[in-house]
JSON list of C-alpha atoms in Angstrom, two decimals:
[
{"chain": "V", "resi": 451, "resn": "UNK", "atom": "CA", "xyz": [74.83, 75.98, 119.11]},
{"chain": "V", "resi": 452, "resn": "UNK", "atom": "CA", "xyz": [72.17, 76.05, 116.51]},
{"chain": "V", "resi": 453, "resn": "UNK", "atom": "CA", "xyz": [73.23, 77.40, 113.37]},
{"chain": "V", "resi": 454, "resn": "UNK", "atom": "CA", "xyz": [70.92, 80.52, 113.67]},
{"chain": "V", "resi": 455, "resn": "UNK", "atom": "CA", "xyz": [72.89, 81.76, 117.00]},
{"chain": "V", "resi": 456, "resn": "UNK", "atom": "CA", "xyz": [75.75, 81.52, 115.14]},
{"chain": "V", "resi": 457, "resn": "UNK", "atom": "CA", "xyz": [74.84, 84.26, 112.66]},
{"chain": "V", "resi": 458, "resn": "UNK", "atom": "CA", "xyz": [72.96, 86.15, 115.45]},
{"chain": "V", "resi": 459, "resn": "UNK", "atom": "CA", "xyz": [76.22, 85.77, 117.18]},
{"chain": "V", "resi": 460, "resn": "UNK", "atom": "CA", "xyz": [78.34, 87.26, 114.14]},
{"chain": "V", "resi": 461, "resn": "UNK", "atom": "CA", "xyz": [76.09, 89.88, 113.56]},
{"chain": "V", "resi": 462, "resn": "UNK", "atom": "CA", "xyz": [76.11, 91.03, 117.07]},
{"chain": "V", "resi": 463, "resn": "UNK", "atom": "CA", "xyz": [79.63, 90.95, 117.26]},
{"chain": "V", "resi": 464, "resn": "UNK", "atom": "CA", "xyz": [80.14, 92.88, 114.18]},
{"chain": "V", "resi": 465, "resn": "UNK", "atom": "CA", "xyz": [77.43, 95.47, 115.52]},
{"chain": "V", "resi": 466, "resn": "UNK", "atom": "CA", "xyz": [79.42, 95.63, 118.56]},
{"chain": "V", "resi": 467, "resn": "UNK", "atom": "CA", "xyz": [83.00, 95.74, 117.73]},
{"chain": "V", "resi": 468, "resn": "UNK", "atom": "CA", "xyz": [83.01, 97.19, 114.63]},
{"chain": "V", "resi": 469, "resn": "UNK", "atom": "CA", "xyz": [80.94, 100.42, 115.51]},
{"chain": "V", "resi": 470, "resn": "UNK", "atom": "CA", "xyz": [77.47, 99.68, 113.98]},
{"chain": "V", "resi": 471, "resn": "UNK", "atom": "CA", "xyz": [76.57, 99.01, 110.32]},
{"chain": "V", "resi": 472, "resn": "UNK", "atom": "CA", "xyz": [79.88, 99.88, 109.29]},
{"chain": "V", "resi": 473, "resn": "UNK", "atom": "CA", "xyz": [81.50, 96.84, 110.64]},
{"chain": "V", "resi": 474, "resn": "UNK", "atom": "CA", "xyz": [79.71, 94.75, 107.76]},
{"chain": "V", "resi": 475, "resn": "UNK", "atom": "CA", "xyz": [81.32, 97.16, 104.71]},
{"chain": "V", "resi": 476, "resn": "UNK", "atom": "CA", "xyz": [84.91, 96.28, 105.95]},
{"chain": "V", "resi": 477, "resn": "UNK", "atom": "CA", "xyz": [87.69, 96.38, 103.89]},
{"chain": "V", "resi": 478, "resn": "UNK", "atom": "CA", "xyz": [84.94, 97.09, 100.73]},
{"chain": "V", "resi": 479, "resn": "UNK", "atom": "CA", "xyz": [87.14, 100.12, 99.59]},
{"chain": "V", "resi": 480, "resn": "UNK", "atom": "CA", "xyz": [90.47, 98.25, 98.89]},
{"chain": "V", "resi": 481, "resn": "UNK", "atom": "CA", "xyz": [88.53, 95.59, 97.62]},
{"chain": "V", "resi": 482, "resn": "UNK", "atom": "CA", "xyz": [86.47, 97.58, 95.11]},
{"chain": "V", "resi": 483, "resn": "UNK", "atom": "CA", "xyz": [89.60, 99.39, 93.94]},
{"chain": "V", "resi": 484, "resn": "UNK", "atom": "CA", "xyz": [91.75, 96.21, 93.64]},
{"chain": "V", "resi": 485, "resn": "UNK", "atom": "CA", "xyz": [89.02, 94.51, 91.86]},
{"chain": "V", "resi": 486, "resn": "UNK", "atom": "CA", "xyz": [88.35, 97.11, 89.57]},
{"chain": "V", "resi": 487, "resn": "UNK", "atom": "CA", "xyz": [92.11, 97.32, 89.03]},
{"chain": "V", "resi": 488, "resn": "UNK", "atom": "CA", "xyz": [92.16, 93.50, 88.42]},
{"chain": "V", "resi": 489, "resn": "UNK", "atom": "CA", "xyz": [89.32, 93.96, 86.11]},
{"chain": "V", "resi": 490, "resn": "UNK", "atom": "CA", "xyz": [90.92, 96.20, 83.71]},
{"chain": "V", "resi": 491, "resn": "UNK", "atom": "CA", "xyz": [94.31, 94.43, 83.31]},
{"chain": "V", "resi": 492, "resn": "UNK", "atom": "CA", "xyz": [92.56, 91.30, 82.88]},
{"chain": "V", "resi": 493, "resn": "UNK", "atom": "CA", "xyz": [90.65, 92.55, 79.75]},
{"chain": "V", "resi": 494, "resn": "UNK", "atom": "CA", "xyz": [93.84, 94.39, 78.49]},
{"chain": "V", "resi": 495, "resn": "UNK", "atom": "CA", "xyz": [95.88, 91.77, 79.24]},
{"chain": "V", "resi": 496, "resn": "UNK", "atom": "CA", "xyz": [93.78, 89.78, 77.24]},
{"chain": "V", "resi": 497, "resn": "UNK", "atom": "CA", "xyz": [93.54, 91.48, 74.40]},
{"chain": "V", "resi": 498, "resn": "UNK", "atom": "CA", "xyz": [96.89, 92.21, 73.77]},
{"chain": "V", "resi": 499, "resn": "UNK", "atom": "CA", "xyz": [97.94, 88.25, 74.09]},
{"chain": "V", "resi": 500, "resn": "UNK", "atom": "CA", "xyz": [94.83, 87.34, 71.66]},
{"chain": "V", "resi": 501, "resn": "UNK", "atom": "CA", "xyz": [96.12, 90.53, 69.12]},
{"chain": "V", "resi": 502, "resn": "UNK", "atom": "CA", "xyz": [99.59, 88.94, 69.48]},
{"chain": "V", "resi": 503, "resn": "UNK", "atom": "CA", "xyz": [98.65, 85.40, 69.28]},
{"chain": "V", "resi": 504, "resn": "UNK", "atom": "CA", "xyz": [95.93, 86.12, 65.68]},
{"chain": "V", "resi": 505, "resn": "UNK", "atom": "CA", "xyz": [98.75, 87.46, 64.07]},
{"chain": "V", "resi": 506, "resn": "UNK", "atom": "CA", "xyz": [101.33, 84.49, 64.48]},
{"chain": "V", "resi": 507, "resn": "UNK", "atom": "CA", "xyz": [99.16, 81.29, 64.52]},
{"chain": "V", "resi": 508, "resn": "UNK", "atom": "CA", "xyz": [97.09, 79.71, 61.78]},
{"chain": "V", "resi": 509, "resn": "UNK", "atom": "CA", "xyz": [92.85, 80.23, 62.11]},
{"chain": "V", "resi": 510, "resn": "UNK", "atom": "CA", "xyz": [92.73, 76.79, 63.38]},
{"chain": "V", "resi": 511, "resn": "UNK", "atom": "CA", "xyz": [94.37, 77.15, 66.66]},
{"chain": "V", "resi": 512, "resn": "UNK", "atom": "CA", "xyz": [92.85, 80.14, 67.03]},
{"chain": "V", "resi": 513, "resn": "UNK", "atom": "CA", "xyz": [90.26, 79.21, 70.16]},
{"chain": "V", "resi": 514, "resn": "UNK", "atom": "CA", "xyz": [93.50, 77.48, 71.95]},
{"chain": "V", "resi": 515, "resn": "UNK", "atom": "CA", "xyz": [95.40, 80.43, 71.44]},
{"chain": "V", "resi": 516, "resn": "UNK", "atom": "CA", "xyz": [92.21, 82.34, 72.92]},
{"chain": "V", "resi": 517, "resn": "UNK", "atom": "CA", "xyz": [92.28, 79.99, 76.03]},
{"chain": "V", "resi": 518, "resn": "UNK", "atom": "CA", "xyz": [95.35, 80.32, 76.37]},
{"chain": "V", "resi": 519, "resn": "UNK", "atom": "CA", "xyz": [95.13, 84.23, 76.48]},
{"chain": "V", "resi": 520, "resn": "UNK", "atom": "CA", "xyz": [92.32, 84.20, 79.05]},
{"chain": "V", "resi": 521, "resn": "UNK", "atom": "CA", "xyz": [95.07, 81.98, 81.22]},
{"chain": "V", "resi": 522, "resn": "UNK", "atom": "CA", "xyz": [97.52, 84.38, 81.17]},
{"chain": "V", "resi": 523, "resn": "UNK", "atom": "CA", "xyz": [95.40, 87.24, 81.92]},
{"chain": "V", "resi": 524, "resn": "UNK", "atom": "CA", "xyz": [93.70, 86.12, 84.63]},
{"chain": "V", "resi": 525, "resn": "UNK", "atom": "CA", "xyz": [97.60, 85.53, 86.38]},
{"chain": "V", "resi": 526, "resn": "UNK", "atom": "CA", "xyz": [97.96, 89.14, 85.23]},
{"chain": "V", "resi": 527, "resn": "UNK", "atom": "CA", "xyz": [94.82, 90.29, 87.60]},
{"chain": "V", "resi": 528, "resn": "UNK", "atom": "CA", "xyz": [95.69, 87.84, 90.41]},
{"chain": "V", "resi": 529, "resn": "UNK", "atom": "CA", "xyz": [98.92, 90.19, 90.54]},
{"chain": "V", "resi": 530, "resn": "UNK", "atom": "CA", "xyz": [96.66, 93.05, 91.67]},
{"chain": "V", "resi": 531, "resn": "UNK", "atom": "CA", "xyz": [93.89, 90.85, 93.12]},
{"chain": "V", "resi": 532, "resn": "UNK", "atom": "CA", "xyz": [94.96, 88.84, 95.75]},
{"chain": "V", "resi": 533, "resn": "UNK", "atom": "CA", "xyz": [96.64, 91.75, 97.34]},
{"chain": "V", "resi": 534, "resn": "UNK", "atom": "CA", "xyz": [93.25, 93.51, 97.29]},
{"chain": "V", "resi": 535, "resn": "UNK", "atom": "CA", "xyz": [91.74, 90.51, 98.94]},
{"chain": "V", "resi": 536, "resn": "UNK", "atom": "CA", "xyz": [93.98, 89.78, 101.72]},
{"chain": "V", "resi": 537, "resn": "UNK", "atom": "CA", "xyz": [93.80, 93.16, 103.26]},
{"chain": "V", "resi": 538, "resn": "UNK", "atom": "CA", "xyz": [90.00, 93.12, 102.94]},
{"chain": "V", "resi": 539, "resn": "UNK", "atom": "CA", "xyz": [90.08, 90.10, 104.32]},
{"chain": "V", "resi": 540, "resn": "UNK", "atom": "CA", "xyz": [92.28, 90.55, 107.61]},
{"chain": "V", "resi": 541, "resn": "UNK", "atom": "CA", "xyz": [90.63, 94.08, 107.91]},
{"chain": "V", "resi": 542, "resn": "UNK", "atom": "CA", "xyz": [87.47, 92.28, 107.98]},
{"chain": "V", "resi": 543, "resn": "UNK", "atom": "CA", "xyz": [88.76, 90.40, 110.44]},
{"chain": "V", "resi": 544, "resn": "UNK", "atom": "CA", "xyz": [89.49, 93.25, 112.79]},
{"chain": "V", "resi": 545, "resn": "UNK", "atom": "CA", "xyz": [93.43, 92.75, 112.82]},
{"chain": "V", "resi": 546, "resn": "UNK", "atom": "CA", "xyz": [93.65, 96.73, 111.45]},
{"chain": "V", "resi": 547, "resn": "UNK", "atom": "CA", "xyz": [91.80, 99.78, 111.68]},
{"chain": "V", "resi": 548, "resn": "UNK", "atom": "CA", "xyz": [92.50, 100.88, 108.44]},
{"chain": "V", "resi": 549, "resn": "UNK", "atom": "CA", "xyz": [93.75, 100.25, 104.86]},
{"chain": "V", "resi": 550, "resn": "UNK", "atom": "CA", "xyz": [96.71, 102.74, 105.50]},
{"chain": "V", "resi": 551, "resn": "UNK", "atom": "CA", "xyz": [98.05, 100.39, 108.76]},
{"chain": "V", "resi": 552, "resn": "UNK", "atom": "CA", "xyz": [96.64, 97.68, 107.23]},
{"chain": "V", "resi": 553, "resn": "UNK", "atom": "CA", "xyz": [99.40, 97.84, 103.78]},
{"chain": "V", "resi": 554, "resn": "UNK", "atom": "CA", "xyz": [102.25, 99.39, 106.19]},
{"chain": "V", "resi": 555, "resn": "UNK", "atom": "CA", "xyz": [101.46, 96.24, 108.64]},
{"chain": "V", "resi": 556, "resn": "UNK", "atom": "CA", "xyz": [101.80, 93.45, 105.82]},
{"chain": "V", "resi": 557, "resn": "UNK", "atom": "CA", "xyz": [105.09, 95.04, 104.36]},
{"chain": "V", "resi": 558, "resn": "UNK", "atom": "CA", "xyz": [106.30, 95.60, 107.90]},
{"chain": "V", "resi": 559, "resn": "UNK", "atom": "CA", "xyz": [105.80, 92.18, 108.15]},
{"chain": "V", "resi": 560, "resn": "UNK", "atom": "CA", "xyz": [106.73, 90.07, 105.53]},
{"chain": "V", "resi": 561, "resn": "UNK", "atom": "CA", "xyz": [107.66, 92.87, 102.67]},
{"chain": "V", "resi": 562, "resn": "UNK", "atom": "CA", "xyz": [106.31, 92.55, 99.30]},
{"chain": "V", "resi": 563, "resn": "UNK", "atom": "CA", "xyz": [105.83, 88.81, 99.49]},
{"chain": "V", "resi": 564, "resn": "UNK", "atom": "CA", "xyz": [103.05, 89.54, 102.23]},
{"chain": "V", "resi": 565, "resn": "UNK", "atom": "CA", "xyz": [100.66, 90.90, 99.97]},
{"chain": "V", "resi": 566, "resn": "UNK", "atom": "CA", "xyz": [100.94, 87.37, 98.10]},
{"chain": "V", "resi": 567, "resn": "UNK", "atom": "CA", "xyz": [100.79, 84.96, 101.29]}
]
């Protein structure tokens, strides 16, 4: 079909089977808390590599060392993010009712390497 009946589609079917306008917000709450999580250890993570970095390297490689710092923090969030992400993603996608079953079902599952698939 047209792509308008597709999103008239989706939105019905989120109206429908996820019991009225709360079917669009979910999974928000793990992903606001796992983003806001990822947030701060990426700034902290940050600044503690940069600190470390200014003190042992010469001015000049200073904005590598910077890159470099913003590299390793942002693998320091994805530690917290992605987790975040995949159960607002498969609760979005109606495979669990809650965040709860939702973390119990991925570790049931595949244990800790679930959250990370």
């Amino acid at each position: 079909g047209s792509p308008s009946a597709g999103i008239l589609g989706a939105c019905s079917k989120i109206m429908r089977e996820g019991g009225g306008l709360g079917g669009y917000y979910a999974g928000v709450g793990p992903y606001v808390t796992f983003d806001s999580l990822a947030g701060c250890v990426k700034f902290a993570a940050y600044e503690i590599c940069k600190s470390i970095a200014d003190e042992h390297v010469e001015e000049s490689l200073r904005p590598m060392t910077h890159f470099l710092s913003a590299a390793v923090a942002f693998v320091a969030c994805s530690v917290i993010l992605v987790p975040g992400e995949l159960m607002k993603q498969q609760l979005q996608a109606g495979m669990y009712r809650s965040v709860r079953a939702c973390a119990a079902g991925i570790w049931k599952k595949n244990g800790p390497r679930g959250f990370f698939q």
